[in-house]
Structure formats: structure tokens, C-alpha cells
Short mmCIF file of C-alpha atoms in Angstrom, two decimals:
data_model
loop_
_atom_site.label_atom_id
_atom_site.label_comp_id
_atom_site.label_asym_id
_atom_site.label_seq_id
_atom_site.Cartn_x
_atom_site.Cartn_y
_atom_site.Cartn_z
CA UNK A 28 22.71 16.52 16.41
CA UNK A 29 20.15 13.63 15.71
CA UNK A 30 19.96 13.01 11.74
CA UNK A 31 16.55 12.26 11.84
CA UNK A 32 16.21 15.39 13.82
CA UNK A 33 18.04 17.51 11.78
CA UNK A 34 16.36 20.94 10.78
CA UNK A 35 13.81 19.86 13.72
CA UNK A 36 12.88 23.26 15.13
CA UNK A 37 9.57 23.88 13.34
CA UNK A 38 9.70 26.42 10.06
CA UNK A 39 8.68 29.68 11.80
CA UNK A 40 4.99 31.00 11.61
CA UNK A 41 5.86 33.15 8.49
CA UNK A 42 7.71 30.08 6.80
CA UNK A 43 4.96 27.80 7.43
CA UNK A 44 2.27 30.74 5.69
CA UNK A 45 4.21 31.05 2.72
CA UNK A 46 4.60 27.29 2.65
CA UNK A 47 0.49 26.83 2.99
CA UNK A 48 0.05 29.82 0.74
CA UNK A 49 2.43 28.18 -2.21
CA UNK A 50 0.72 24.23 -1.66
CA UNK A 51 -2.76 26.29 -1.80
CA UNK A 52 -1.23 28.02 -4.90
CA UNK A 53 0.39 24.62 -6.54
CA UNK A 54 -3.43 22.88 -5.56
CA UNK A 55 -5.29 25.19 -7.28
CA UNK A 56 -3.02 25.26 -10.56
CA UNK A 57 -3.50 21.62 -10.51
CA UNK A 58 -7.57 22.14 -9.94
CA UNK A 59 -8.20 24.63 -13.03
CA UNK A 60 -5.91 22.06 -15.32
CA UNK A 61 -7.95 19.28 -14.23
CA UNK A 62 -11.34 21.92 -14.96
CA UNK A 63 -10.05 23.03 -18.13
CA UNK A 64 -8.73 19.76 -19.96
CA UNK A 65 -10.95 16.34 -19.89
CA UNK A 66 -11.62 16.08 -23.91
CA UNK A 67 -11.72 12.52 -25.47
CA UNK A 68 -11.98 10.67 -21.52
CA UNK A 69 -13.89 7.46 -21.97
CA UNK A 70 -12.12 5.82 -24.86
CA UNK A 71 -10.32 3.24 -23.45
CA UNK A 72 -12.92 2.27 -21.70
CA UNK A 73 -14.66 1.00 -25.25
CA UNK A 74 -11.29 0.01 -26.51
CA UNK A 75 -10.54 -2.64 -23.72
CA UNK A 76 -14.07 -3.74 -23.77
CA UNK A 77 -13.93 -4.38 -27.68
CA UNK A 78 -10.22 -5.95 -26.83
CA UNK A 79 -11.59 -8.13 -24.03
CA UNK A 80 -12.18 -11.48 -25.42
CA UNK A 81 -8.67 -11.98 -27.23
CA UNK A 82 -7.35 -11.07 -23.81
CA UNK A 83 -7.71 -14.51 -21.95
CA UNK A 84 -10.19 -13.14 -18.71
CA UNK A 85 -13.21 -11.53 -18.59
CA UNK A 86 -12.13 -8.90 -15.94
CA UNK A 87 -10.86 -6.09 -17.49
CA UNK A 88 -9.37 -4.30 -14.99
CA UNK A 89 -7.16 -7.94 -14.85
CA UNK A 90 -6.72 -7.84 -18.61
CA UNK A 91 -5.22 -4.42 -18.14
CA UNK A 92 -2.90 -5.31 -15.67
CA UNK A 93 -1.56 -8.61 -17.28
CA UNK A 94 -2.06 -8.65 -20.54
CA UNK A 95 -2.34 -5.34 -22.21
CA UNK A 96 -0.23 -3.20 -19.46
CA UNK A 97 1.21 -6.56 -18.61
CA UNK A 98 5.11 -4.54 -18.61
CA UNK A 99 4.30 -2.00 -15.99
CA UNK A 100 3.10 -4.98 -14.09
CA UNK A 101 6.35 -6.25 -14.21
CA UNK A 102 8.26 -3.91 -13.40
CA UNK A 103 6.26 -2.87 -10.04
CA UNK A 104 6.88 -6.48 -8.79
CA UNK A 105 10.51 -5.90 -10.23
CA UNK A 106 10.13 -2.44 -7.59
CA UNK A 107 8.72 -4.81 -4.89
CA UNK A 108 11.74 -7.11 -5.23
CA UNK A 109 14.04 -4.23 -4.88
CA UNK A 110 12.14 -2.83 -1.57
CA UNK A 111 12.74 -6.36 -0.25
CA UNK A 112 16.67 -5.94 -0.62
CA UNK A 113 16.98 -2.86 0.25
CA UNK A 114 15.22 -3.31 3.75
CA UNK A 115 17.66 -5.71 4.17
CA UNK A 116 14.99 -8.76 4.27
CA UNK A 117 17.64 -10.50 1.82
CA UNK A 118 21.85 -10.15 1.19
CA UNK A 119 21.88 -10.44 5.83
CA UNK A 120 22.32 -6.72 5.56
CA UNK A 121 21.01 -6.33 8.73
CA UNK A 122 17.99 -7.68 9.31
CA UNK A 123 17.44 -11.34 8.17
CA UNK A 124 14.25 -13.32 9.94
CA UNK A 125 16.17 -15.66 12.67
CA UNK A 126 18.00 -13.55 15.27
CA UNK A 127 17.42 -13.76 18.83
CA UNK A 128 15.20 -10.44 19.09
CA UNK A 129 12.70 -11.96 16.67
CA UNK A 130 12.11 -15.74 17.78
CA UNK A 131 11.95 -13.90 21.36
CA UNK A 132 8.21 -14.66 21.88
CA UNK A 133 5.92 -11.41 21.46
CA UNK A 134 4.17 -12.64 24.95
CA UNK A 135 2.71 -16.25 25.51
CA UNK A 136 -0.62 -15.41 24.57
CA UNK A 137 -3.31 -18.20 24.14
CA UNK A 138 -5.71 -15.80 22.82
CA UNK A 139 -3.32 -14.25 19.96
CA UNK A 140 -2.62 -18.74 19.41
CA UNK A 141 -6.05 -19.42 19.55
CA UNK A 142 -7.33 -16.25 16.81
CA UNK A 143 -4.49 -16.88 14.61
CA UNK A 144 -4.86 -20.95 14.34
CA UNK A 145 -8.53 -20.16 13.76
CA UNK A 146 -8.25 -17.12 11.23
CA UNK A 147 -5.12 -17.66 9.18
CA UNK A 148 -6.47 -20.68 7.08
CA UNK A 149 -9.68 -18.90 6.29
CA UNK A 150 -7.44 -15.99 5.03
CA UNK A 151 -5.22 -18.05 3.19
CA UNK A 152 -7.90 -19.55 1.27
CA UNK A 153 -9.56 -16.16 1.16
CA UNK A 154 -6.37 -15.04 -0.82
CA UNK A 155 -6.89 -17.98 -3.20
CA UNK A 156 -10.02 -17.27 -4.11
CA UNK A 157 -9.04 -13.52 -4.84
CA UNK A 158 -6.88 -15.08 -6.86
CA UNK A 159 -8.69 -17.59 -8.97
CA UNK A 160 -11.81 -15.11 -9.27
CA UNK A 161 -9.86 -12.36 -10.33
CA UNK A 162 -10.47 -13.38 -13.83
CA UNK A 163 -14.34 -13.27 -13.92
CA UNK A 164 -15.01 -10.48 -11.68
CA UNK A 165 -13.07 -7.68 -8.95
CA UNK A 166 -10.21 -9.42 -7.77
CA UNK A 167 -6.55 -11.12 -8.73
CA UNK A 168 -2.61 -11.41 -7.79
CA UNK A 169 -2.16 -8.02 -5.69
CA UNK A 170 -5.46 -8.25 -3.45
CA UNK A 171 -4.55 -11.77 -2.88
CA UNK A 172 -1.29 -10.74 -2.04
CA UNK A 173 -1.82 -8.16 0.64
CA UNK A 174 -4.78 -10.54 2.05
CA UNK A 175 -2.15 -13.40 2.20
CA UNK A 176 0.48 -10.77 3.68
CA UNK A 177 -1.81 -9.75 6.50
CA UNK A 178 -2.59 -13.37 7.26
CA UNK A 179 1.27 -13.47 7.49
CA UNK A 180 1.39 -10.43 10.05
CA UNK A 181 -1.34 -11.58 12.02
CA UNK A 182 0.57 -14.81 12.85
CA UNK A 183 3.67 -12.62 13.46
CA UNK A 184 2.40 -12.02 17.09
CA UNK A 185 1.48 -15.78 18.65
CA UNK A 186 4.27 -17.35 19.49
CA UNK A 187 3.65 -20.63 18.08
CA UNK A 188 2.93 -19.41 14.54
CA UNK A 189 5.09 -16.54 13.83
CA UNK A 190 6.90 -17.77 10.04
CA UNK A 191 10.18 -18.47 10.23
CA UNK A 192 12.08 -16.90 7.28
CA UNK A 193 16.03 -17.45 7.02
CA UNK A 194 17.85 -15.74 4.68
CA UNK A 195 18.11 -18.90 2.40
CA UNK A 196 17.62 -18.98 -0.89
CA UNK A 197 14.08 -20.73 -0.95
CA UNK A 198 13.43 -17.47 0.90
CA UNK A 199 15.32 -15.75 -1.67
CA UNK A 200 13.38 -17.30 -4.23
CA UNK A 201 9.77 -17.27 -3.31
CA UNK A 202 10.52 -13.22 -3.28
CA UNK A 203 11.69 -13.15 -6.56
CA UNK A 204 9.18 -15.44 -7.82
CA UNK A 205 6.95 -13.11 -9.30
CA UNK A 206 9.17 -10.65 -11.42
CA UNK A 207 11.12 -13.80 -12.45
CA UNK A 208 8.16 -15.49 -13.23
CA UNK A 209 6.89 -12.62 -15.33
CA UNK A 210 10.12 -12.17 -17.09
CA UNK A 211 10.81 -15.71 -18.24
CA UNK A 212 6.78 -15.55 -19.22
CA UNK A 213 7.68 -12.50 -21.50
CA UNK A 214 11.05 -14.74 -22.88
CA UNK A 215 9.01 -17.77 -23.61
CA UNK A 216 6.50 -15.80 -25.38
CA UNK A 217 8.65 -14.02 -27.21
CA UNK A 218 9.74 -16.80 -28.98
CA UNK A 219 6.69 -18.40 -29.51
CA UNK A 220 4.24 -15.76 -31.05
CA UNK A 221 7.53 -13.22 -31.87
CA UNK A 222 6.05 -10.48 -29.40
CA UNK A 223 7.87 -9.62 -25.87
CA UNK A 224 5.08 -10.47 -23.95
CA UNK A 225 2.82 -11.89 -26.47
CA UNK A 226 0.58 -14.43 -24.82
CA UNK A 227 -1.15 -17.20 -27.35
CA UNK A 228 -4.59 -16.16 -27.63
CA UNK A 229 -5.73 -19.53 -27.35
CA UNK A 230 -3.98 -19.93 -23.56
CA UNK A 231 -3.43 -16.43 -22.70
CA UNK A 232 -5.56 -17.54 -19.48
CA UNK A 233 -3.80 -20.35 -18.50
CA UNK A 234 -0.37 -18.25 -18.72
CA UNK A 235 -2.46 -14.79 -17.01
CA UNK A 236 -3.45 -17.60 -14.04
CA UNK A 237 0.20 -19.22 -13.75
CA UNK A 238 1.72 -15.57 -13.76
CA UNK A 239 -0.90 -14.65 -10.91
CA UNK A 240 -0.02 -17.05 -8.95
CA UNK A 241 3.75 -16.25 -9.05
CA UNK A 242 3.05 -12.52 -8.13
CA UNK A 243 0.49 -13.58 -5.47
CA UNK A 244 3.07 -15.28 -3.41
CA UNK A 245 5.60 -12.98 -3.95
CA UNK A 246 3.75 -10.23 -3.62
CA UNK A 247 2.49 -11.74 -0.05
CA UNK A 248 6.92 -12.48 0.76
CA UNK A 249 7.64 -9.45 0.00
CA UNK A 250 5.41 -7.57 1.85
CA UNK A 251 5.66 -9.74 5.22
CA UNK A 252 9.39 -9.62 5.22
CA UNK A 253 9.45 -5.88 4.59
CA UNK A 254 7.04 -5.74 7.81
CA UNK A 255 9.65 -8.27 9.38
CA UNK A 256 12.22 -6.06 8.53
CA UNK A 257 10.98 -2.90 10.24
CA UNK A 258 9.38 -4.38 12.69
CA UNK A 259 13.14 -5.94 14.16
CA UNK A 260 15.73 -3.53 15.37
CA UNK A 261 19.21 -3.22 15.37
CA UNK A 262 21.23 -5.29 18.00
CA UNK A 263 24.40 -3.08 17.06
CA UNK A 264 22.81 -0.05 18.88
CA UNK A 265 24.29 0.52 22.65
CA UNK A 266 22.16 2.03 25.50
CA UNK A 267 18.53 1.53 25.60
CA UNK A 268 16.68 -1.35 26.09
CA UNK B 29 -18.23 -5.59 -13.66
CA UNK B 30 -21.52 -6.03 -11.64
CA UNK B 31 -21.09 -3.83 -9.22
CA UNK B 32 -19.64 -1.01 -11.23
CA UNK B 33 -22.61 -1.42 -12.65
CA UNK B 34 -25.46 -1.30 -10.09
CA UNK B 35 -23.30 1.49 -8.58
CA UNK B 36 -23.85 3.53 -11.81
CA UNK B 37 -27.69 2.75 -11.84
CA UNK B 38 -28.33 3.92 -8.21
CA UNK B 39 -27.37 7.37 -9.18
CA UNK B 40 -27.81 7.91 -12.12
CA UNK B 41 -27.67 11.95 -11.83
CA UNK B 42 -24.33 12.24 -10.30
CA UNK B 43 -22.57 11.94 -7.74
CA UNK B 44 -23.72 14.94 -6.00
CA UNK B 45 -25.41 12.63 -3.19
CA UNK B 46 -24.80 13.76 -0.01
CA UNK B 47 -23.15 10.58 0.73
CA UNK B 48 -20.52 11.40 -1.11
CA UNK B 49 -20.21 14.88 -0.31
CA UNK B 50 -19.55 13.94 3.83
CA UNK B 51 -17.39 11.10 1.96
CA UNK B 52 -15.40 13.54 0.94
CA UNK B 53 -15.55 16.59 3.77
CA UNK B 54 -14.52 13.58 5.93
CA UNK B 55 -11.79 12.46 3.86
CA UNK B 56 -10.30 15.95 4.18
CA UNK B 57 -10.80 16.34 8.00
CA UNK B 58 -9.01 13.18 8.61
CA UNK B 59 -6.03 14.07 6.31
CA UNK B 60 -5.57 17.89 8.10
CA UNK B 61 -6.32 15.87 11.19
CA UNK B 62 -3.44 13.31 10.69
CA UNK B 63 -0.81 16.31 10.32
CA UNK B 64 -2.31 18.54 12.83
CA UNK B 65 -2.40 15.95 15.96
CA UNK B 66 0.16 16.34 18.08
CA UNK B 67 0.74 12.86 19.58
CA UNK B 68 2.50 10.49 16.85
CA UNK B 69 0.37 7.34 17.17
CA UNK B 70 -3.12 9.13 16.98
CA UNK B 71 -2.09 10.21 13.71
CA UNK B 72 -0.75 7.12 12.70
CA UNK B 73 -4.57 5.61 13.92
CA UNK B 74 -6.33 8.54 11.39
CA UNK B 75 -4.00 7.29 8.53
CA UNK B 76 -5.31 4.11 8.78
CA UNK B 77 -8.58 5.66 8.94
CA UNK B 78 -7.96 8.01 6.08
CA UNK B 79 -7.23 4.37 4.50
CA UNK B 80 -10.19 2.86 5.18
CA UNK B 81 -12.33 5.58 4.04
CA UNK B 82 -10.59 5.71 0.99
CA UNK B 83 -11.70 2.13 0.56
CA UNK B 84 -15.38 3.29 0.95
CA UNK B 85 -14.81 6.11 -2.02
CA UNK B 86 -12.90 3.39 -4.28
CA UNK B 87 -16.41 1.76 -4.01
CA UNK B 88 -18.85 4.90 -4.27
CA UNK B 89 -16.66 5.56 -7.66
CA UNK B 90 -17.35 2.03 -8.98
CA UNK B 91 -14.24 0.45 -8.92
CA UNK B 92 -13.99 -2.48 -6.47
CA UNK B 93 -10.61 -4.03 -7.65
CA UNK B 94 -9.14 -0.69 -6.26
CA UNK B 95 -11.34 -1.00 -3.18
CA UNK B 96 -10.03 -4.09 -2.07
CA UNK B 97 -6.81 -3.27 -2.65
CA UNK B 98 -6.72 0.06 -0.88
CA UNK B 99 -8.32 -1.72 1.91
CA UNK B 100 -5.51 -4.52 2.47
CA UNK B 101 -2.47 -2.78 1.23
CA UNK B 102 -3.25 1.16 1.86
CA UNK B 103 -4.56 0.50 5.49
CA UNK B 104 -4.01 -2.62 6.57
CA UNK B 105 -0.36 -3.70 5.54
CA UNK B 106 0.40 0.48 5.36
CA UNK B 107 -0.88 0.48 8.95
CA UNK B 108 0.63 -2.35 10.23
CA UNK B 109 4.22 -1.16 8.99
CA UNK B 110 3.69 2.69 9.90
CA UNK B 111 2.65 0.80 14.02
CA UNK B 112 5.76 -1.43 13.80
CA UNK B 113 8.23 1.93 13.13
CA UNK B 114 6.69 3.79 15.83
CA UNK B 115 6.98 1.31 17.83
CA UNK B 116 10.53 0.94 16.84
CA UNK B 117 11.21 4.57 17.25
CA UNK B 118 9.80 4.59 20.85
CA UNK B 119 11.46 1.83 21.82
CA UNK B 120 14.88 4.05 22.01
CA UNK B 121 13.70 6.02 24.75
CA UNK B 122 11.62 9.44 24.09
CA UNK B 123 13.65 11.33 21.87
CA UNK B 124 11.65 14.79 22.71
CA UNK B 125 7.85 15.33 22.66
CA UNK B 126 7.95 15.22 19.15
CA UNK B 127 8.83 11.10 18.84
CA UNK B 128 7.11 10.04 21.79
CA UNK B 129 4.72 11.75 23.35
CA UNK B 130 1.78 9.53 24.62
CA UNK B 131 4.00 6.95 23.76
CA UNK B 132 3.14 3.07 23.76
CA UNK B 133 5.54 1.15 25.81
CA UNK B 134 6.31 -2.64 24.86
CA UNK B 135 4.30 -5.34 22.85
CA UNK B 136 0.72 -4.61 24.20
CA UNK B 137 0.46 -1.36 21.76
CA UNK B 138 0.76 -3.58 19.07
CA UNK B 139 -1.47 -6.31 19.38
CA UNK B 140 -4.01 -3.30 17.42
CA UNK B 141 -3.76 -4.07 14.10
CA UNK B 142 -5.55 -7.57 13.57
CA UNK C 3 -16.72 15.53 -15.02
CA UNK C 4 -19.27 16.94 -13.45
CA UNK C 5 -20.51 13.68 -12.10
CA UNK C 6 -17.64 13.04 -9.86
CA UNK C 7 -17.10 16.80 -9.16
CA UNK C 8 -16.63 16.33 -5.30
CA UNK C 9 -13.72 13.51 -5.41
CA UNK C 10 -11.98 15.16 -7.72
CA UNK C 11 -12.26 18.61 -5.32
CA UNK C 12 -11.44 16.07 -2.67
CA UNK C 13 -8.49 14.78 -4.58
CA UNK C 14 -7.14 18.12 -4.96
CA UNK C 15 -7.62 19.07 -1.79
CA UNK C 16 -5.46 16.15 -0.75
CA UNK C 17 -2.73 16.64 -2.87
CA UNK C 18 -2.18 20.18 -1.54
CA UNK C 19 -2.64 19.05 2.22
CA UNK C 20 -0.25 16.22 1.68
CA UNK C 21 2.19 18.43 -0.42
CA UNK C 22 2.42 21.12 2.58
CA UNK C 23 2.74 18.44 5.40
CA UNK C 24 5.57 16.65 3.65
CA UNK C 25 7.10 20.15 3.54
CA UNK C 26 6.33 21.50 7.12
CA UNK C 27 5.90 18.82 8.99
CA UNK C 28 8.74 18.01 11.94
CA UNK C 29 8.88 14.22 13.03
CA UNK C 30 10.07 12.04 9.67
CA UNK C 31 7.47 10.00 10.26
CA UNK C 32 4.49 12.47 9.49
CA UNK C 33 6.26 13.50 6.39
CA UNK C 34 6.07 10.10 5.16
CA UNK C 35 2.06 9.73 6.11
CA UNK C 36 1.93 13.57 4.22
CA UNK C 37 3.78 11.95 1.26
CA UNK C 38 0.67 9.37 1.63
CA UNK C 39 -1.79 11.51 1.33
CA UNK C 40 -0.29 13.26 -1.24
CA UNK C 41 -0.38 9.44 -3.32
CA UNK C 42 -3.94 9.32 -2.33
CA UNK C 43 -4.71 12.59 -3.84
CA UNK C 44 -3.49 11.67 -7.05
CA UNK C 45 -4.93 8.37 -7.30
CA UNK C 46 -8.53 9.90 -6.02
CA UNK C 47 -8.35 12.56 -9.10
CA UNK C 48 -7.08 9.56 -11.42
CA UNK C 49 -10.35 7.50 -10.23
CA UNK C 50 -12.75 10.38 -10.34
CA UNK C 51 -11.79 10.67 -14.43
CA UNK C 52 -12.61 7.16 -14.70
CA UNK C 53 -15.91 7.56 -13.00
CA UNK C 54 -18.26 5.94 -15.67
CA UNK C 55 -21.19 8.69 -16.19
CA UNK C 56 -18.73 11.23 -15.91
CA UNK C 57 -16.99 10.48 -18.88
CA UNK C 58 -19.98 9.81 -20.63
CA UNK C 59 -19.32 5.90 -20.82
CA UNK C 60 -21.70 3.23 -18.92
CA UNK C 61 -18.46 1.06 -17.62
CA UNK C 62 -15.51 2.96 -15.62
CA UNK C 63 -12.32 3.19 -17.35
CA UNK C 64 -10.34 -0.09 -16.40
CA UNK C 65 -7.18 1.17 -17.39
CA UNK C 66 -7.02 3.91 -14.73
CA UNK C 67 -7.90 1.64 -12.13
CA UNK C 68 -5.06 -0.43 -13.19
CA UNK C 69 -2.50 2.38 -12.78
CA UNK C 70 -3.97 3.52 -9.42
CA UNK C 71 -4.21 -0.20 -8.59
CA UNK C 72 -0.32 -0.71 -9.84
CA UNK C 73 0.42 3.02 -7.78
CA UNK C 74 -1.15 1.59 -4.56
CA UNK C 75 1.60 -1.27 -4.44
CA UNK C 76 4.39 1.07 -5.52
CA UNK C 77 3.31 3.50 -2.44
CA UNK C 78 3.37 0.71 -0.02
CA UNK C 79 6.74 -0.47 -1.40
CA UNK C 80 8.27 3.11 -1.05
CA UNK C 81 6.17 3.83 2.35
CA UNK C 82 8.31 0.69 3.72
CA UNK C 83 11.42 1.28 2.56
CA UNK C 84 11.24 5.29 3.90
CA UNK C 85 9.56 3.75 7.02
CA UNK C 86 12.70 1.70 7.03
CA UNK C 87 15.33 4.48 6.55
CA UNK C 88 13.50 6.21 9.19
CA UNK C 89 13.93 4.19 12.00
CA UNK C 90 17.81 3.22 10.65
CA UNK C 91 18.24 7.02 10.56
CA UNK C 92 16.98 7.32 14.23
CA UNK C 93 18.84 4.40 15.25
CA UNK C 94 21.89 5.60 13.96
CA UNK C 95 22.26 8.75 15.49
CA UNK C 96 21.18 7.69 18.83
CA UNK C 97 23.20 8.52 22.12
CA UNK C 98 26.08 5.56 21.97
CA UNK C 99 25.54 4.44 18.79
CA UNK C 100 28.00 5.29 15.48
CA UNK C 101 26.79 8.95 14.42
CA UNK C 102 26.52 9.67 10.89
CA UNK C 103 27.47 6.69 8.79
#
């Protein structure tokens, strides 16, 4: 029986009521909580504001991220690094970028040549400017990212422009740029103001901008290889195609 | 900042607009729409859609940072990896009505997402 | 709370339709979308709290934003990797190739 298959006759009609019934039953629980609870909402708000000038930007959702939540932020581009492994974009699991399947061109296409030589460099340095604004107003690292990311897909499908990644180890490193980046950041500061992730007051925006820029472009690796990754298939299997 | 805040002046009594209220009633009918559909790459096209109107309810709730990010990651790089599996999943021959009915044959269904 | 009373609805709503397709839905693939919407859900509720004149505050909470904003890169990062598994999974146990594994 196919594993991804498995269980694949449909739950029966009176399954699939009881099902519905208990999601209605687990939605509304969660609705009256939500009703009944809300007391002493809007604090942070003032205490970030009042915070905001020893952070280093003027953003706050940015000072949030990197300086005052700065360790979650970490860790989800520590998460990102491990999705990139564990696709098998790195460690030539299975996938890595320069097998026969993938620099197979998609389809000579003049048109897909023509939109991405003409489009990529205005989304690259739209990602840039995400990235440098991101400390005055709505931007920074992960919107840059993804914008960079796309740019990276788009060009996936002319021909002449699709990246080449090998699993080498400036691949290697670009993707683990950001989460390394962030970690010696949090070393360095350590011991210089005695706090794990402690930026200087005085250059907490310099170090916010260098971090950014880390994350940004491993933020755009990682998600392009991941696409890479399930975008190639398996030249093990047997049979079709 | 700026446009939290002219988003907060333009309504000043709530959110009850009706704006937001089809925001939302639309929101819903994609999601039940994206489960009920029968033919796998029509529902992945209302995810994206589901994405992209999330985008527009980041920005009715004032916060464009999420907005933008919603946009790229939760529809466009979202999208463009849920197209590449079913394309991947098709390519192994139709597995059933239930992996590839309607199904997209080759590189042309995927020259969508730009 | 009042002021962003339909989102938060919405949000709810979400949760619960997500939460039943990732249970009753067939093909993998939909599960994962369900398990989406289900992410969307919660972020929609956490972004409806924020909502500045609903929690009596003229600026929306930032650091809200900042966990949906940190949950939206998480979700694509776990979308891939299932999306991933998925298609190994089919691949796997396809006619001629090693079952099981």
C-alpha cells in the first residue's frame, strides 16, 4: 500500500461529523477564552515605545525582533538552517543543486530570459532597500529575504540564469550565515557589555544593520535551496518518466 | 509607524467597516474552499489566494511589517513551493483521482508563479 | 476588543476550519495547506489583540507583530520541509521503487 496513501479511504460520513462537530467544539472553547480574558492588552505597546531610543532603530517592530526579542530571532534562523539540512539542500543527502535533472533547461524560453534579466536586479535592490529601511519605518532582514528568495525562484526557470548552487561550503556557509552571525554577535557582546546579547547602546545600530544583513542573505539561501530541493526529484526512483 | 497610524485615524470607530467584514467572510470562503475543491492544484491556487488576502488584513489591522511579509513568504515563496510538490507528485504518473486529477503535465504549469 | 471583533471571529473561524481539514482531509498535501490555515488563524487572532484602538493604545502592539512576523518564517520553514517529506513519502512507495524505508 502507498505510504503517503495510507489510511486513504475517506473517514466515513459519521467520522467526518463528529470530527466537524469536535473542531466546531475546540473553535468555540478557544472563541469564549479569547471573549472572556483580554485585561492589561496594550502595555507593551508603551513599554517598547518608552524603550525605543536605547534600542539602536526607530522601528519598533525591528527593535523587537533584534534587539529586545533578539534570542527568538535567533533561534528561528537557527530553525531555518535546520529546514535547509534536512531537505537535503546541504550534507548531498539527496538533493544537492548540480545534477543532471536540474541544469536540464526548464525550456529555452526568450521571454522567461528576457523578464528575468530585466526584473531580478530591480528585486535585488528592492530587497536592499527593505533592508536598509527597515530601521526607520515597515521593513528589515526577513521581508528582504523572501523578496531576494523570489528573485532567486524567478530566475530558476530561464535557462541562462537559473543559480548554480553546489554543495560546497561557500554554499554551506552563506546558509549558515545568519544564525552564525547572530550567535558570534551574542559572544562578542557578551564580553563586551557582560550581557548575552547585550548590544552597546552607542552602536546597537551598526551591530542591528550588520546582523540584518547576515539573516537577509541567509534567509534568501535558505529559502531558494529549500525550493531547489523540492522542486528536483529523485533519480533513484524506477518507472515513470 | 505612519501608516499604522493613518490606518487608525480613518476609522476611528472600529473596525466594523464593511470592508473588513467581506475581508473577513472572504477569508473564510477561500479557506473552506481550499479543502472542499476537489482538484489538487485549484486548491493549491486559493491558498495562495487565502495568502494574499491575508496580506490585505495584515494592512487593514495596521501592521505593514507583517503585510509584507505575509505577502512574500506566506504566498509567494509558500506558493511557489506548495506548485513545485504538486508538480513533483504528478510527475509520477496519476496516483488515483485524489493526486492528480486535472493534473498539469510538464514545465508549462509552472511558469505561474512569477 | 471590540474594535477588531470580526478578525478575531475570522481568526477563530480559521483555526477550527484548518484544525478539521488537517484531520479529515485525504491527499497529504491538503493536510499540510489545512495545517496553514490553521497558522493563519492563530496569527490573525494574535494581530487582532494588537489592533491599536482595540486595546485602547494609539500605536499597535509591536511585539505581537514580531512573534506573528517570527511565526510566518517558522511556517514556511516547516511547510517546506513537510512539503518535502511529502513528495519523498510518495516517491518512495511508488510502483518499482524501495517500499517503506
Amino acid at each position: 500500500m502507498d505510504l503517503a496513501e495510507a489510511g486513504a479511504a475517506r473517514p466515513g460520513r459519521a467520522a467526518r461529523i463528529v470530527l466537524a462537530v469536535a473542531c466546531g467544539t475546540v473553535a468555540a472553547v478557544v472563541g469564549w477564552a479569547l471573549a472572556s480574558g483580554g485585561a492589561g492588552r496594550g502595555r507593551l505597546a508603551a513599554d517598547v515605545r518608552a524603550a525605543l531610543p536605547r534600542s539602536g532603530v526607530e522601528h519598533p517592530v525591528t527593535a523587537v525582533l533584534l534587539n529586545f526579542r533578539a534570542f527568538d530571532t535567533m533561534l528561528e534562523l537557527a530553525v531555518l538552517l535546520v529546514v535547509a539540512i534536512a531537505t537535503g539542500a546541504v550534507g548531498g543527502i539527496a538533493h544537492s543543486g548540480a545534477r543532471p535533472e536540474d541544469l536540464r533547461p526548464a525550456s529555452p524560453s526568450p521571454l522567461m530570459d528576457s523578464l528575468v534579466h530585466d526584473l531580478v536586479p530591480f528585486a535585488l535592490l528592492a530587497g536592499a532597500y527593505l533592508l536598509w529601511v527597515g530601521a526607520y519605518a515597515p521593513g528589515g532582514a526577513f521581508q528582504a529575504g523572501a523578496v531576494i528568495a523570489a528573485a532567486g525562484v524567478l530566475a530558476h526557470f530561464s535557462p541562462r540564469f537559473r543559480p548554480q548552487v553546489p554543495d560546497r561550503w561557500p554554499t554551506r556557509a552563506v546558509l549558515a550565515l545568519g544564525a552564525g552571525a547572530f550567535a558570534c554577535a551574542a559572544l562578542v557582546a557578551l564580553a563586551w557589555t557582560g550581557v548575552y546579547l547585550g548590544y552597546p547602546p552607542a552602536q546597537a545600530g551598526w551591530w542591528i544593520l550588520a546582523i540584518e544583513a547576515a539573516a537577509t542573505l541567509s534567509v534568501a539561501a535558505v529559502l531558494y535551496v529549500t525550493f531547489r530541493a523540492v522542486m528536483s526529484a529523485d533519480p533513484s526512483r524506477r518507472g515513470t518518466q | 509607524m505612519r501608516a499604522g497610524r493613518r490606518i487608525d485615524e480613518a476609522d476611528a470607530t472600529g473596525m466594523l467597516s464593511l470592508v473588513d467584514l467581506l475581508l473577513a467572510g472572504t477569508l473564510i470562503a477561500v479557506a473552506l474552499l481550499t479543502l472542499g475543491v476537489r482538484d489538487l492544484f485549484a486548491a493549491v491556487v486559493l491558498f495562495i489566494s487565502n495568502g494574499l488576502l491575508l496580506a490585505l488584513a495584515w494592512a487593514r489591522l495596521g501592521a505593514p511589517d507583517v503585510a509584507m511579509a505575509e505577502a512574500a513568504i506566506g504566498a509567494g515563496i509558500t506558493g511557489a513551493l506548495v506548485l513545485a510538490a504538486l508538480r513533483r507528485l504528478q510527475t509520477f504518473g496519476s496516483r488515483g483521482d485524489e493526486m492528480g486529477s486535472g493534473g498539469r503535465q510538464g514545465e508549462e504549469g509552472h511558469d505561474g508563479p512569477r | 476588543m471590540n474594535a477588531a471583533l470580526p478578525f478575531t471571529a475570522c481568526g477563530v473561524l480559521l483555526f477550527g476550519i484548518g484544525l478539521y481539514g488537517a484531520l479529515a482531509a485525504r491527499p497529504l498535501l491538503r493536510r499540510l495547506l489545512a495545517a496553514n490555515i490553521m497558522g493563519n488563524g492563530v496569527f490573525m487572532v494574535l494581530v487582532a489583540g494588537a489592533y491599536g484602538p482595540a486595546a485602547g493604545a494609539a500605536a499597535p502592539d509591536p511585539v505581537a507583530h514580531a512573534l506573528v512576523l517570527t511565526g510566518i518564517v517558522v511556517a514556511v520553514s516547516a511547510t517546506a520541509l513537510g512539503l518535502h517529506l511529502v513528495c519523498r513519502l510518495h516517491e518512495l512507495s511508488a510502483p518499482g521503487g524501495e517500499p517503506g524505508a
